[in-house]
Amino acid sequence: MAKLNELLSANSSQIDITSFSVTPGDVFKVFDNRTIPPKVKYHIVVGVSEKRVLLGTVRINSTMNANVYRDQASQYRCIKIKADKYDFLDHDSTIDCNHLISHDLNDIKTYIVSHQDVILGDITPDDLEDIKLRMLDAPTITEEDKEIFGIFPN
């Protein structure tokens, strides 16, 4: 099965949800109604569970909210990324590894098919590994979710 970026780079006008895979490291934007206020947010795919048809992501934020993340451990789980490293970023940003967001995989694939401009690119394997390592001790992510989405120490 082709990666989504490969299909989109081939300028395919007809993509169906069974013809591509969403894989860890993919970055997409979606209207996120779980933020306050709800708005379009960038998400990085951390893991995919075909068994449960789920997709696990983390958000990219403009900055780390020091009012929310007051302790050092929570701040450590916010990774700074540079705009000059990733074309999809307009400015330096922060990846919030304190929370794992679950999505229905088929819903996301359907959304992507009808809004192909939401695929932004992908992050490096090293950055993906750093995200997972920082998520390991997050008390806000259940052990079950860590197992489902492949967040394990290497």
Coordinates of C-alpha atoms in Angstrom, one line a residue:
M1 CA 0.0 0.0 0.0
A2 CA 1.4 3.4 -1.0
K3 CA 2.1 6.1 1.6
L4 CA -0.1 9.1 1.4
N5 CA 2.7 11.5 0.5
E6 CA 3.7 9.3 -2.5
L7 CA 0.1 9.4 -3.9
L8 CA -0.3 13.1 -3.5
S9 CA 3.1 13.8 -5.0
A10 CA 2.0 11.9 -8.0
N11 CA -0.8 14.4 -8.4
S12 CA -3.4 11.7 -8.3
S13 CA -6.9 13.2 -8.6
Q14 CA -8.7 10.0 -7.6
I15 CA -7.6 8.6 -4.3
D16 CA -9.8 6.3 -2.3
I17 CA -9.4 5.5 1.4
T18 CA -8.2 1.9 0.7
S19 CA -5.4 2.9 -1.6
F20 CA -3.1 4.6 0.9
S21 CA -1.8 4.2 4.4
V22 CA -1.4 6.8 7.1
T23 CA 1.9 6.1 8.9
P24 CA 3.8 7.3 11.9
G25 CA 5.5 10.6 11.2
D26 CA 2.9 11.9 8.7
V27 CA 1.8 15.4 9.5
F28 CA -1.7 16.7 8.6
K29 CA -3.9 19.6 9.6
V30 CA -7.5 19.2 10.9
F31 CA -10.1 21.3 12.6
D32 CA -9.6 20.3 16.2
N33 CA -12.7 20.6 18.3
R34 CA -10.8 19.4 21.4
T35 CA -8.9 22.7 21.8
I36 CA -10.2 25.8 23.4
P37 CA -11.2 27.6 21.3
P38 CA -11.7 24.9 18.6
K39 CA -9.4 25.7 15.6
V40 CA -7.3 24.2 12.8
K41 CA -4.3 22.4 14.4
Y42 CA -1.3 20.4 12.9
H43 CA -1.2 16.8 14.1
I44 CA 1.7 14.3 13.9
V45 CA 0.8 10.6 13.6
V46 CA 2.5 8.7 16.4
G47 CA 0.9 5.4 15.8
V48 CA -1.8 3.5 13.9
S49 CA -3.9 0.6 15.2
E50 CA -5.5 -1.3 12.3
K51 CA -6.9 -3.8 14.9
R52 CA -8.9 -1.1 16.5
V53 CA -9.1 1.2 13.5
L54 CA -7.5 4.1 15.4
L55 CA -4.9 6.7 14.8
G56 CA -2.9 8.3 17.6
T57 CA -1.5 11.8 17.1
V58 CA 0.1 14.7 19.0
R59 CA -0.5 18.4 18.3
I60 CA 1.9 21.0 17.1
N61 CA 1.4 24.3 19.0
S62 CA 2.9 27.7 18.4
T63 CA 4.4 27.8 21.9
M64 CA 4.4 25.8 25.1
N65 CA 1.7 27.1 27.4
A66 CA 3.6 27.7 30.7
N67 CA 0.3 28.2 32.5
V68 CA -0.7 24.7 31.7
Y69 CA 2.7 23.0 31.9
R70 CA 4.2 24.4 35.1
D71 CA 6.4 21.5 36.2
Q72 CA 9.7 20.5 34.6
A73 CA 8.6 17.0 33.5
S74 CA 5.6 18.4 31.6
Q75 CA 7.7 21.1 30.0
Y76 CA 10.3 18.4 29.0
R77 CA 7.5 16.6 27.0
C78 CA 7.1 19.8 24.8
I79 CA 9.7 19.6 22.0
K80 CA 10.7 22.7 20.1
I81 CA 11.0 22.3 16.3
K82 CA 12.5 24.8 13.9
A83 CA 10.7 26.2 10.9
D84 CA 13.8 25.9 8.8
K85 CA 13.8 22.1 9.2
Y86 CA 10.2 21.6 8.1
D87 CA 8.6 23.3 5.1
F88 CA 5.1 23.0 6.6
L89 CA 6.0 25.3 9.5
D90 CA 5.7 29.1 9.2
H91 CA 7.5 29.6 12.5
D92 CA 9.3 27.7 15.2
S93 CA 6.8 25.6 17.1
T94 CA 6.3 23.1 19.9
I95 CA 5.2 19.5 19.8
D96 CA 3.1 18.6 22.8
C97 CA 4.0 15.1 23.9
N98 CA 1.9 15.2 27.1
H99 CA -1.3 14.1 25.3
L100 CA -2.1 11.4 22.8
I101 CA -5.2 12.1 20.7
S102 CA -7.1 9.2 19.3
H103 CA -9.0 9.5 16.0
D104 CA -11.1 7.1 14.0
L105 CA -8.7 6.0 11.2
N106 CA -11.4 5.7 8.6
D107 CA -12.8 9.1 9.4
I108 CA -9.4 10.7 9.1
K109 CA -8.8 8.9 5.8
T110 CA -12.1 10.0 4.4
Y111 CA -11.4 13.6 5.5
I112 CA -8.0 13.5 3.8
V113 CA -9.5 12.1 0.5
S114 CA -11.9 15.0 0.4
H115 CA -9.4 17.6 1.6
Q116 CA -6.0 16.6 0.0
D117 CA -4.5 20.0 1.0
V118 CA -4.5 18.9 4.7
I119 CA -1.4 16.6 4.2
L120 CA 1.6 18.7 5.1
G121 CA 4.4 16.3 5.0
D122 CA 6.2 14.2 7.5
I123 CA 8.8 14.5 10.3
T124 CA 12.1 12.7 10.5
P125 CA 12.4 9.2 12.1
D126 CA 14.7 10.7 14.8
D127 CA 12.1 13.4 15.7
L128 CA 9.3 10.7 15.8
E129 CA 11.5 8.6 18.1
D130 CA 12.1 11.6 20.4
I131 CA 8.3 12.2 20.6
K132 CA 7.7 8.6 21.6
L133 CA 10.5 8.6 24.2
R134 CA 9.1 11.7 25.8
M135 CA 5.6 10.2 25.8
L136 CA 6.8 7.1 27.7
D137 CA 6.5 8.6 31.2
A138 CA 3.5 10.9 30.5
P139 CA 1.0 10.3 33.3
T140 CA -1.7 11.7 31.0
I141 CA -1.3 8.8 28.5
T142 CA -2.6 5.4 29.6
E143 CA -0.4 2.3 29.4
E144 CA -3.1 0.7 27.2
D145 CA -2.8 3.6 24.7
K146 CA 1.0 3.4 24.8
E147 CA 0.7 -0.3 23.8
I148 CA -2.0 0.3 21.2
F149 CA 0.1 2.9 19.4
G150 CA 3.5 1.4 19.8
I151 CA 5.1 3.8 22.3
F152 CA 7.8 1.6 23.7
P153 CA 11.4 2.2 24.6
N154 CA 13.9 0.9 22.0

